[in-house]
XYZ file of C-alpha atoms in Angstrom:
681
model
C 0.000 0.000 0.000
C 2.747 2.492 0.859
C 4.410 1.762 -2.473
C 1.227 2.630 -4.361
C 0.606 5.726 -2.277
C 4.108 7.040 -2.929
C 2.906 7.996 -6.418
C 0.024 10.112 -5.036
C 1.727 12.090 -2.282
C 0.034 15.403 -1.511
C -2.956 14.999 -3.811
C -6.643 14.379 -3.329
C -6.148 10.703 -4.089
C -3.920 10.335 -1.023
C -6.506 11.962 1.228
C -9.311 9.841 -0.200
C -7.342 6.618 0.299
C -6.544 7.484 3.919
C -10.203 8.315 4.605
C -11.318 5.059 2.981
C -8.852 3.102 5.107
C -10.154 4.811 8.234
C -13.721 3.960 7.267
C -12.825 0.293 6.753
C -10.886 0.191 10.009
C -13.880 1.653 11.866
C -16.415 -0.798 10.409
C -18.270 -3.027 12.899
C -17.142 -6.637 12.966
C -20.615 -8.118 12.442
C -20.986 -6.387 9.058
C -18.155 -8.460 7.556
C -19.177 -11.906 8.785
C -19.008 -14.698 6.230
C -20.161 -18.270 6.275
C -16.620 -19.590 6.203
C -15.622 -17.663 9.304
C -14.940 -14.050 10.152
C -12.862 -11.933 7.805
C -11.204 -8.892 9.312
C -10.409 -6.194 6.750
C -10.202 -3.822 9.729
C -6.906 -5.453 10.704
C -5.366 -4.855 7.293
C -6.716 -1.309 7.124
C -5.263 -0.424 10.548
C -1.906 -1.938 9.618
C -1.862 0.087 6.386
C -2.588 3.252 8.342
C 0.223 2.427 10.748
C 2.663 2.009 7.853
C 1.533 5.299 6.324
C 1.982 7.317 9.501
C 5.421 5.822 10.188
C 6.703 6.371 6.625
C 8.715 9.580 6.371
C 7.722 9.980 2.707
C 4.189 10.872 3.812
C 5.141 13.163 6.676
C 3.465 16.381 5.472
C 0.653 14.638 3.632
C -0.407 12.500 6.614
C -0.163 15.280 9.228
C -3.803 16.486 8.827
C -5.079 12.952 9.462
C -3.236 12.443 12.765
C -6.081 13.570 15.027
C -8.584 11.305 13.306
C -6.180 8.380 13.483
C -5.743 8.909 17.231
C -9.513 8.735 17.747
C -9.696 5.641 15.558
C -6.931 3.864 17.505
C -8.611 4.719 20.805
C -12.000 3.412 19.624
C -10.505 0.186 18.316
C -9.153 -0.516 21.817
C -12.773 -1.153 22.826
C -13.239 -3.919 20.255
C -13.947 -7.413 21.563
C -11.847 -9.006 18.793
C -8.291 -9.369 19.987
C -6.684 -8.953 16.537
C -8.384 -5.586 15.970
C -7.654 -4.480 19.530
C -3.968 -5.391 19.168
C -3.645 -3.549 15.839
C -5.285 -0.510 17.398
C -2.724 -0.609 20.194
C 0.154 -0.754 17.690
C -1.349 2.158 15.728
C -1.618 4.165 18.942
C 2.013 3.455 19.781
C 3.148 4.454 16.281
C 1.200 7.714 16.445
C 2.619 8.632 19.848
C 6.134 7.980 18.563
C 5.337 10.131 15.550
C 4.116 13.010 17.705
C 7.194 13.305 19.917
C 9.727 11.832 17.516
C 10.087 8.611 19.480
C 11.664 10.415 22.446
C 10.758 8.854 25.778
C 9.994 12.023 27.734
C 8.645 9.811 30.501
C 12.189 8.844 31.393
C 13.222 9.755 34.903
C 16.206 11.549 33.369
C 14.125 13.689 30.993
C 14.698 17.401 31.544
C 11.971 19.791 32.659
C 12.305 21.693 29.350
C 11.503 18.489 27.466
C 8.400 18.014 29.593
C 7.255 21.622 29.104
C 7.717 21.460 25.327
C 5.841 18.169 25.163
C 2.733 19.882 26.584
C 2.513 21.895 23.361
C 1.203 18.667 21.877
C -2.166 19.262 23.526
C -2.480 22.526 21.628
C -1.681 20.855 18.334
C -4.000 17.889 19.008
C -6.918 19.262 21.066
C -8.701 15.908 21.049
C -5.965 14.257 23.160
C -7.348 15.300 26.600
C -10.843 13.951 25.785
C -9.313 10.801 24.348
C -7.102 10.271 27.398
C -9.920 10.742 29.881
C -12.164 8.396 27.894
C -9.530 5.657 27.886
C -8.801 6.043 31.600
C -12.476 5.627 32.466
C -14.122 7.068 35.559
C -13.072 6.510 39.149
C -16.035 4.251 39.850
C -14.622 1.324 37.882
C -14.755 -1.736 40.139
C -11.316 -3.190 40.913
C -12.952 -6.457 41.934
C -13.570 -7.250 38.261
C -9.989 -6.619 37.188
C -9.297 -10.200 36.191
C -12.447 -10.996 34.185
C -12.887 -10.215 30.490
C -14.191 -6.685 31.017
C -11.401 -5.968 33.455
C -8.732 -7.108 31.007
C -10.240 -4.992 28.207
C -10.314 -1.986 30.500
C -6.654 -2.497 31.527
C -5.596 -2.620 27.890
C -7.274 0.764 27.332
C -5.797 2.336 30.429
C -2.195 1.475 29.579
C -1.911 3.683 26.426
C -3.786 6.501 28.218
C -1.171 6.525 30.978
C 1.491 6.403 28.265
C 0.089 9.667 26.873
C 0.407 11.330 30.281
C 3.950 9.990 30.657
C 5.009 11.431 27.331
C 3.138 14.731 27.276
C 2.257 15.463 30.905
C -1.112 16.449 32.371
C -3.221 18.644 30.055
C -4.870 21.783 31.348
C -8.253 20.542 30.193
C -9.534 17.755 32.458
C -6.243 17.886 34.355
C -7.715 17.122 37.782
C -9.989 14.373 36.449
C -7.117 12.663 34.622
C -4.820 12.817 37.650
C -7.521 11.362 39.905
C -8.133 8.574 37.413
C -4.426 7.684 37.356
C -4.313 7.679 41.166
C -7.316 5.364 41.090
C -5.340 2.897 38.954
C -2.273 3.386 41.165
C -4.245 1.619 43.887
C -5.686 -1.097 41.643
C -5.036 -4.860 41.640
C -3.045 -4.995 38.375
C 0.665 -4.775 39.152
C 1.684 -3.543 35.681
C -0.874 -0.726 35.810
C 0.256 0.267 39.292
C 3.836 0.568 38.090
C 2.803 2.452 34.945
C 0.630 4.851 36.944
C 3.426 5.363 39.488
C 5.882 6.267 36.754
C 3.408 8.688 35.130
C 2.648 10.455 38.403
C 6.365 10.755 39.165
C 6.990 12.276 35.740
C 4.554 15.133 36.396
C 5.660 15.829 39.970
C 7.411 19.087 40.809
C 10.690 19.214 42.680
C 9.389 21.737 45.205
C 6.501 19.445 46.195
C 8.721 16.440 46.864
C 8.401 16.562 50.644
C 4.600 16.765 50.495
C 4.484 13.872 48.030
C 6.655 11.646 50.205
C 4.758 12.587 53.352
C 1.445 11.662 51.702
C 2.752 8.403 50.250
C 4.193 7.232 53.575
C 1.124 8.280 55.505
C -0.257 5.475 57.667
C -3.702 3.975 57.211
C -3.771 2.434 53.708
C -6.838 0.426 52.769
C -5.049 -2.567 51.266
C -1.605 -3.806 50.328
C -2.357 -2.920 46.705
C -2.727 0.694 47.809
C 0.525 0.549 49.776
C 2.366 -1.155 46.926
C 1.205 1.510 44.470
C 2.349 4.249 46.816
C 5.764 2.657 47.235
C 6.158 2.246 43.469
C 5.271 5.916 43.082
C 7.815 6.724 45.774
C 10.554 4.757 44.046
C 9.981 6.516 40.724
C 10.084 9.840 42.571
C 13.432 8.871 44.093
C 14.768 7.832 40.714
C 13.857 11.233 39.325
C 14.843 13.448 42.264
C 17.112 11.187 44.340
C 20.336 12.622 42.988
C 19.139 16.153 43.847
C 18.080 15.098 47.327
C 21.686 15.031 48.537
C 22.910 18.006 46.470
C 20.545 20.812 45.355
C 17.816 19.803 47.819
C 20.066 19.192 50.812
C 17.904 21.551 52.897
C 15.074 18.997 53.030
C 17.144 15.799 53.191
C 16.953 15.311 56.954
C 13.197 15.870 56.984
C 12.662 13.320 54.198
C 14.919 10.738 55.834
C 13.002 11.152 59.064
C 9.810 10.253 57.179
C 11.394 6.978 56.070
C 12.602 6.355 59.604
C 9.107 6.861 61.031
C 7.528 4.489 58.518
C 10.220 1.823 58.841
C 8.725 -0.156 61.703
C 5.277 -0.496 60.187
C 6.229 -1.106 56.547
C 9.493 -3.065 56.752
C 9.292 -4.985 60.036
C 5.671 -5.377 61.112
C 4.322 -5.698 57.589
C 3.066 -9.254 56.818
C 3.204 -8.718 53.023
C 6.672 -9.507 51.598
C 6.031 -7.638 48.344
C 5.289 -4.294 49.950
C 8.160 -4.630 52.415
C 10.497 -5.473 49.522
C 9.218 -2.421 47.596
C 9.994 -0.246 50.633
C 13.494 -1.711 50.865
C 14.014 -0.982 47.162
C 13.422 2.705 47.874
C 15.792 2.587 50.838
C 18.411 0.907 48.640
C 18.157 3.741 46.123
C 18.535 6.256 48.934
C 21.666 4.497 50.172
C 23.143 4.563 46.663
C 22.471 8.277 46.229
C 23.876 8.988 49.678
C 27.084 7.108 48.887
C 27.522 8.817 45.515
C 27.126 12.343 46.880
C 30.422 13.599 48.298
C 28.718 16.488 50.128
C 26.488 14.258 52.237
C 26.701 14.835 55.950
C 27.702 11.933 58.144
C 24.344 11.937 59.957
C 22.451 11.585 56.666
C 24.613 8.693 55.519
C 24.192 7.091 58.916
C 20.398 7.290 58.614
C 20.412 5.501 55.264
C 22.817 2.876 56.540
C 20.747 2.408 59.669
C 17.629 1.735 57.623
C 19.343 -0.765 55.348
C 21.085 -2.435 58.273
C 17.911 -2.851 60.303
C 16.126 -4.112 57.199
C 17.963 -7.396 57.439
C 21.468 -6.619 56.310
C 22.820 -8.268 59.432
C 23.355 -5.288 61.672
C 26.381 -3.151 62.310
C 26.869 -4.189 65.890
C 28.714 -7.004 67.529
C 25.467 -8.415 68.925
C 23.883 -8.910 65.494
C 26.922 -9.560 63.319
C 26.390 -13.303 63.171
C 22.665 -13.071 62.439
C 21.470 -13.359 58.862
C 17.754 -12.620 58.867
C 15.785 -14.879 56.494
C 14.113 -12.813 53.769
C 10.538 -13.443 52.754
C 11.116 -13.549 48.986
C 14.080 -14.290 46.691
C 13.940 -10.721 45.382
C 14.100 -9.359 48.913
C 17.015 -11.672 49.700
C 19.013 -10.549 46.667
C 18.330 -6.885 47.390
C 19.461 -7.258 50.998
C 22.579 -9.113 49.892
C 23.568 -6.411 47.408
C 23.110 -3.765 50.132
C 25.027 -5.691 52.744
C 28.438 -4.948 51.219
C 27.864 -1.196 51.264
C 26.850 -1.267 54.921
C 29.846 -3.405 55.908
C 32.212 -1.197 53.913
C 30.910 1.984 55.533
C 31.136 0.447 58.995
C 34.700 -0.735 58.319
C 35.712 2.705 57.036
C 34.286 4.540 60.046
C 35.287 2.061 62.785
C 38.190 -0.021 61.410
C 39.657 -1.013 64.776
C 36.488 -1.960 66.607
C 36.111 -5.667 67.320
C 32.433 -5.579 66.414
C 33.313 -4.255 62.959
C 35.627 -7.187 62.296
C 32.869 -9.553 63.370
C 30.505 -7.892 60.911
C 33.092 -8.237 58.133
C 33.684 -11.905 58.949
C 29.961 -12.664 59.037
C 29.523 -10.954 55.678
C 32.341 -12.919 54.031
C 30.856 -16.154 55.343
C 27.541 -15.133 53.815
C 29.248 -14.385 50.497
C 30.603 -17.941 50.416
C 27.081 -19.321 50.802
C 25.387 -17.086 48.254
C 28.245 -17.197 45.746
C 28.146 -20.976 45.652
C 27.631 -22.538 42.242
C 24.367 -24.136 43.428
C 22.791 -20.728 44.087
C 20.558 -19.031 41.544
C 22.185 -16.744 39.004
C 20.356 -13.738 40.445
C 21.727 -14.533 43.904
C 25.274 -14.922 42.613
C 24.957 -11.606 40.781
C 23.753 -10.020 44.017
C 26.852 -11.405 45.734
C 29.053 -9.759 43.085
C 27.173 -6.482 43.552
C 27.671 -6.803 47.289
C 31.441 -7.036 46.837
C 31.403 -4.096 44.443
C 29.337 -1.954 46.807
C 31.758 -2.845 49.618
C 34.688 -1.329 47.733
C 32.513 1.623 46.629
C 31.780 2.360 50.274
C 35.503 2.328 51.039
C 36.098 4.634 48.076
C 33.424 7.053 49.339
C 35.526 7.398 52.512
C 38.780 7.792 50.527
C 40.066 4.394 51.638
C 41.781 2.341 48.891
C 41.781 -1.480 48.917
C 44.351 -2.663 51.435
C 45.989 -5.921 52.484
C 45.104 -6.965 56.012
C 44.171 -10.325 57.434
C 40.468 -9.505 57.596
C 40.403 -8.540 53.904
C 41.827 -11.832 52.601
C 38.468 -13.556 52.368
C 36.939 -10.619 50.500
C 39.578 -11.014 47.798
C 39.066 -14.781 47.732
C 35.319 -14.286 47.299
C 36.034 -11.846 44.478
C 38.310 -14.440 42.862
C 35.485 -16.986 42.951
C 33.194 -14.649 41.002
C 35.715 -14.615 38.152
C 35.219 -18.363 37.670
C 31.409 -18.264 37.799
C 29.461 -20.305 35.277
C 27.392 -17.276 34.248
C 29.073 -14.856 31.853
C 27.343 -11.802 33.306
C 28.513 -12.689 36.810
C 32.096 -13.112 35.557
C 32.006 -9.782 33.740
C 30.618 -7.964 36.781
C 33.290 -9.574 38.936
C 35.926 -8.481 36.427
C 34.706 -4.867 36.713
C 35.115 -4.965 40.489
C 38.534 -6.605 40.222
C 39.598 -4.043 37.603
C 38.736 -1.199 39.971
C 40.603 -2.862 42.842
C 43.710 -3.545 40.769
C 43.653 -0.065 39.179
C 43.505 1.560 42.597
C 46.319 -0.639 43.902
C 48.451 0.046 40.843
C 47.998 3.820 40.977
C 48.209 3.902 44.793
C 45.376 6.422 44.784
C 41.631 6.134 45.272
C 41.115 8.803 42.585
C 43.091 7.127 39.837
C 42.697 8.756 36.452
C 42.097 5.583 34.467
C 40.527 2.291 35.436
C 41.658 -0.968 33.912
C 39.102 -2.876 31.859
C 40.239 -6.448 32.367
C 38.643 -9.616 31.102
C 37.794 -12.249 33.748
C 40.940 -14.368 33.038
C 43.187 -11.301 33.139
C 41.493 -10.098 36.318
C 42.066 -13.508 37.925
C 45.753 -13.416 37.049
C 46.165 -9.910 38.433
C 44.307 -10.749 41.623
C 46.450 -13.837 42.211
C 49.633 -11.789 41.798
C 48.314 -9.301 44.332
C 47.517 -12.051 46.847
C 50.979 -13.571 46.499
C 52.671 -10.188 46.863
C 50.640 -8.884 49.796
C 49.800 -12.120 51.625
C 53.033 -13.988 50.981
C 53.520 -14.558 54.704
C 49.917 -15.368 55.555
C 49.397 -18.852 57.040
C 45.692 -18.563 56.346
C 46.320 -18.101 52.615
C 48.409 -21.279 52.721
C 45.519 -23.117 54.386
C 42.996 -21.922 51.813
C 45.264 -22.569 48.827
C 46.316 -26.023 50.007
C 42.754 -27.182 50.624
C 41.616 -25.724 47.312
C 44.445 -27.541 45.558
C 43.280 -30.890 46.931
C 39.843 -30.290 45.427
C 38.166 -31.416 48.651
C 37.063 -28.055 49.958
C 33.403 -27.297 49.400
C 32.078 -23.768 49.414
C 28.877 -25.095 50.959
C 30.929 -25.960 54.049
C 31.390 -22.396 55.139
C 33.344 -23.294 58.234
C 35.978 -24.902 56.015
C 36.482 -21.644 54.164
C 36.128 -18.698 56.548
C 36.843 -18.719 60.298
C 33.849 -18.031 62.477
C 33.479 -14.556 64.015
C 35.783 -14.354 66.988
C 38.386 -16.702 65.547
C 39.917 -13.854 63.549
C 41.619 -12.600 66.699
C 43.597 -15.830 67.041
C 46.805 -16.557 65.140
C 46.239 -18.841 62.160
C 48.538 -21.454 63.699
C 46.256 -21.788 66.719
C 42.849 -21.612 65.104
C 40.666 -24.712 65.522
C 41.023 -26.661 62.286
C 39.353 -29.934 63.209
C 36.704 -29.509 60.533
C 39.417 -29.186 57.876
C 41.373 -32.144 59.235
C 38.241 -34.279 59.061
C 37.843 -33.231 55.440
C 41.262 -34.756 54.657
C 40.781 -37.839 56.824
C 37.368 -38.694 55.426
C 38.399 -38.189 51.808
C 41.632 -40.050 51.245
C 42.917 -40.368 47.684
C 41.965 -44.060 47.616
C 38.396 -43.269 48.635
C 38.000 -40.416 46.172
C 39.396 -42.643 43.406
C 36.950 -45.393 44.281
C 33.995 -42.990 44.166
C 35.135 -41.508 40.856
C 35.561 -44.883 39.147
C 32.397 -46.477 40.522
C 30.027 -47.748 37.840
C 26.940 -45.584 37.530
C 23.547 -47.136 36.802
C 21.625 -43.885 36.559
C 19.750 -43.242 33.341
C 20.442 -39.519 33.296
C 23.752 -38.236 34.586
C 23.447 -35.103 36.689
C 25.251 -32.235 35.041
C 27.767 -30.242 37.048
C 26.632 -26.835 38.184
C 29.728 -25.003 36.940
C 30.810 -26.026 33.448
C 33.068 -22.999 32.997
C 35.663 -23.673 35.658
C 38.608 -25.843 34.625
C 39.873 -27.908 37.595
C 43.264 -28.478 35.950
C 43.820 -24.783 35.344
C 42.677 -23.914 38.869
C 45.028 -26.545 40.308
C 47.946 -25.011 38.399
C 47.055 -21.550 39.720
C 46.937 -22.549 43.380
C 50.019 -24.761 43.113
C 51.953 -21.779 41.773
C 50.595 -19.655 44.632
C 51.800 -22.172 47.213
C 55.224 -22.421 45.590
C 55.633 -18.616 45.775
C 54.594 -18.254 49.424
C 57.231 -17.871 52.078
C 58.326 -21.125 53.681
C 57.510 -19.719 57.098
C 53.827 -19.704 56.176
C 53.756 -23.491 56.541
C 51.478 -23.690 59.601
C 52.824 -25.806 62.419
C 49.506 -27.528 63.023
C 47.921 -30.931 62.715
C 46.313 -29.726 59.494
C 49.702 -29.416 57.785
C 50.682 -32.907 58.881
C 47.380 -34.347 57.691
C 47.767 -32.568 54.358
C 51.300 -33.939 54.072
C 49.988 -37.430 54.897
C 47.142 -37.092 52.390
C 49.601 -36.350 49.578
C 52.041 -39.146 50.423
C 49.284 -41.718 50.933
C 47.984 -40.717 47.507
C 51.358 -41.270 45.872
C 51.668 -44.621 47.608
C 48.192 -45.614 46.441
C 48.983 -44.838 42.811
C 52.329 -46.599 43.051
C 50.575 -49.745 44.276
C 47.954 -49.304 41.581
C 50.446 -49.101 38.721
C 53.188 -51.477 39.836
C 53.723 -54.753 38.025
C 53.460 -58.336 39.300
C 56.882 -59.971 39.660
C 58.430 -56.968 37.871
C 57.108 -58.207 34.541
C 53.325 -58.540 34.316
C 51.361 -55.281 34.192
C 48.192 -55.690 36.230
C 46.763 -52.231 35.420
C 46.487 -50.576 32.038
C 45.047 -47.170 31.456
C 45.235 -46.216 27.788
C 42.900 -43.941 25.883
C 39.680 -45.313 27.406
C 41.057 -46.268 30.804
C 39.939 -44.976 34.212
C 42.194 -41.933 34.019
C 40.425 -40.751 30.884
C 37.563 -39.712 33.171
C 37.874 -36.010 34.046
C 37.448 -36.521 37.809
C 40.074 -39.289 37.996
C 42.511 -37.344 35.816
C 42.048 -34.257 37.993
C 42.603 -36.318 41.162
C 46.053 -37.648 40.207
C 46.986 -34.272 38.722
C 46.211 -32.590 42.037
C 48.297 -35.152 43.933
C 51.205 -34.529 41.562
C 50.970 -30.756 42.046
C 50.750 -31.167 45.825
C 53.990 -33.144 45.596
C 55.498 -30.265 43.627
C 54.591 -27.860 46.439
C 56.153 -30.168 49.047
C 59.353 -30.490 47.003
C 59.641 -26.699 46.764
C 59.222 -26.420 50.525
C 61.790 -29.146 51.156
C 64.221 -27.397 48.837
C 64.016 -24.365 51.142
C 64.676 -26.444 54.242
C 61.126 -27.181 55.373
C 59.227 -30.476 55.644
C 62.322 -32.588 56.190
C 64.744 -30.573 54.080
C 67.078 -32.373 51.683
C 66.352 -35.849 53.021
C 62.621 -35.241 52.707
C 63.085 -33.999 49.160
C 64.996 -37.141 48.194
C 62.182 -39.266 49.601
C 59.551 -37.283 47.689
C 61.451 -37.425 44.399
C 62.072 -41.173 44.779
C 58.392 -41.857 45.444
C 57.210 -39.639 42.581
C 59.773 -41.158 40.224
C 58.454 -44.602 41.120
C 54.901 -43.516 40.307
C 56.078 -42.100 36.972
C 57.948 -45.290 36.012
C 55.016 -47.520 36.967
C 52.588 -45.173 35.237
C 54.623 -45.277 32.046
C 54.324 -49.076 31.970
C 50.593 -48.745 32.703
C 50.223 -46.397 29.684
C 49.274 -43.381 31.763
C 48.545 -40.135 29.938
C 51.649 -38.345 28.629
C 50.634 -35.047 30.247
C 50.730 -36.673 33.680
C 54.050 -38.385 32.959
C 55.622 -35.175 31.665
C 54.458 -33.265 34.746
C 55.989 -35.885 37.066
C 59.262 -35.878 35.095
C 59.353 -32.080 35.329
C 59.011 -32.173 39.113
C 61.658 -34.862 39.451
C 64.131 -32.506 37.738
C 63.743 -29.836 40.438
């Protein structure tokens, strides 16, 4: 149709064709019924009109028909036939884009001049106010029928009407009636309409009336949770529009507004039985905390108010009494929001009270929580929230002009950040890489206000973070404990106690911390037992897929073996754990030597080959880890630890025996080459 019309631009033929199309589009459905079904020329006519009004070739020619097309699209939204109703909605959307050039003036970032200029639209199209009010309906529409057929049809009409207000503001004509109608839908049962109405009302709010708006929205005595939820959505869109000004240009009313949130906190966040409304309230508080942290002119008391609200909302508390408590959230969304906020609260507390024992307990409790939520078995949204929590932690330190530093209590934060760089989800890895890039850039420039920030990929960020750990924690016994257990492959992030000391244990030297849980991990999972489990025949029909398919156990083993080889020899902890680790490695070598050795020095009783047991990834990784653990022990013995020269000779002899027996058993060449390389040390 547009191709044919291009030959008649600007003439009477063009006008006649457009009028004919409008007449067909406006025809009642029953007049076109046929015995073979229902034909809908209205659909094709509306689609042709949509193409005409969106084609730039007909810009001037189609302009006089815009008002009539708007009325047509609005009337077609009342049709009971879904196809016609849907085409009318698309025509309405195309016309609105045509009127304001496709610019979303409803955006929270739209300038006031854009909003004022958009109101000129009502002068150009005087039928828009009547059309908008007609689509919104009156305030007597019964919300109880929202989910039946009439309710659904009404909701589909209301949505484009609110879109008009979002784009062009409230018209002078019928302004009060339209605003009351939108408020009516703000309190309705349809979530999408509540959010749309909240955004529209926020777009027409004035900056000077912000305090009155917030006071009214947080006023006690709502009729239902739908009413409260609509108010909180409205409040959040207001904060998104004016939140950045609240701590800068509008600093004179900040304390009064924060006091309103403080007064409403008990009833909405704590005593409220509805998890959705409490989560919506916490979303607003989270935005406030972000704006407070970003504004460098914020007073300490204002920041403290925001942090108090987020802390009391379930972030775990900033006191020694509540540092070990992780309050169970009501919904997954609420849990993820609380988790992402937790890092900012902990970072601010650490920056303001770095030497207080309660602060260290808060930090330790938070890192333990990160281990749980960052586990590969957690949902992607939860793992992303854990990454955001780490990022907000360092942002809070930056807000107080404190760069990342290397102290014992910070080790587990860096280890948690390292884990995010090996996440199975690409988005989580990229977000972790952004945080690591900021940390490494700040460390490299030795300034919190570095001019440029590195943009590292996840593998590059991992390599840089490992170098930093080796350089700054080279004498840390706790890093040796974590690296050695990770190298064995036995440590599980689900076993939090095996990864992060409990609050209170951080005050003890690493050599004297209770490590019974880690010793049991080695005792209960000897190399022989792990090998037996890995080679056991499986009768399951469907093999359970691993949660993390991105991480490479061989590459990770190489990384942590290199870390252990670069640590100072004095970091070898003089504990039972070290002896059990040493025993675990040597018992593993002995097991493989017995497994590979021949009968009477001639008959090979075990053959591996291409399809042998060691072709399985888990079995291959097991012997590779044992070999790398032996490499670490040899390096320590070369520096005079773990038996010194005599111990090294024993280790090399045992490993050489495993290599010789493995060669006869046709073990993989990569394993044999690695053992030969270590024997040459």
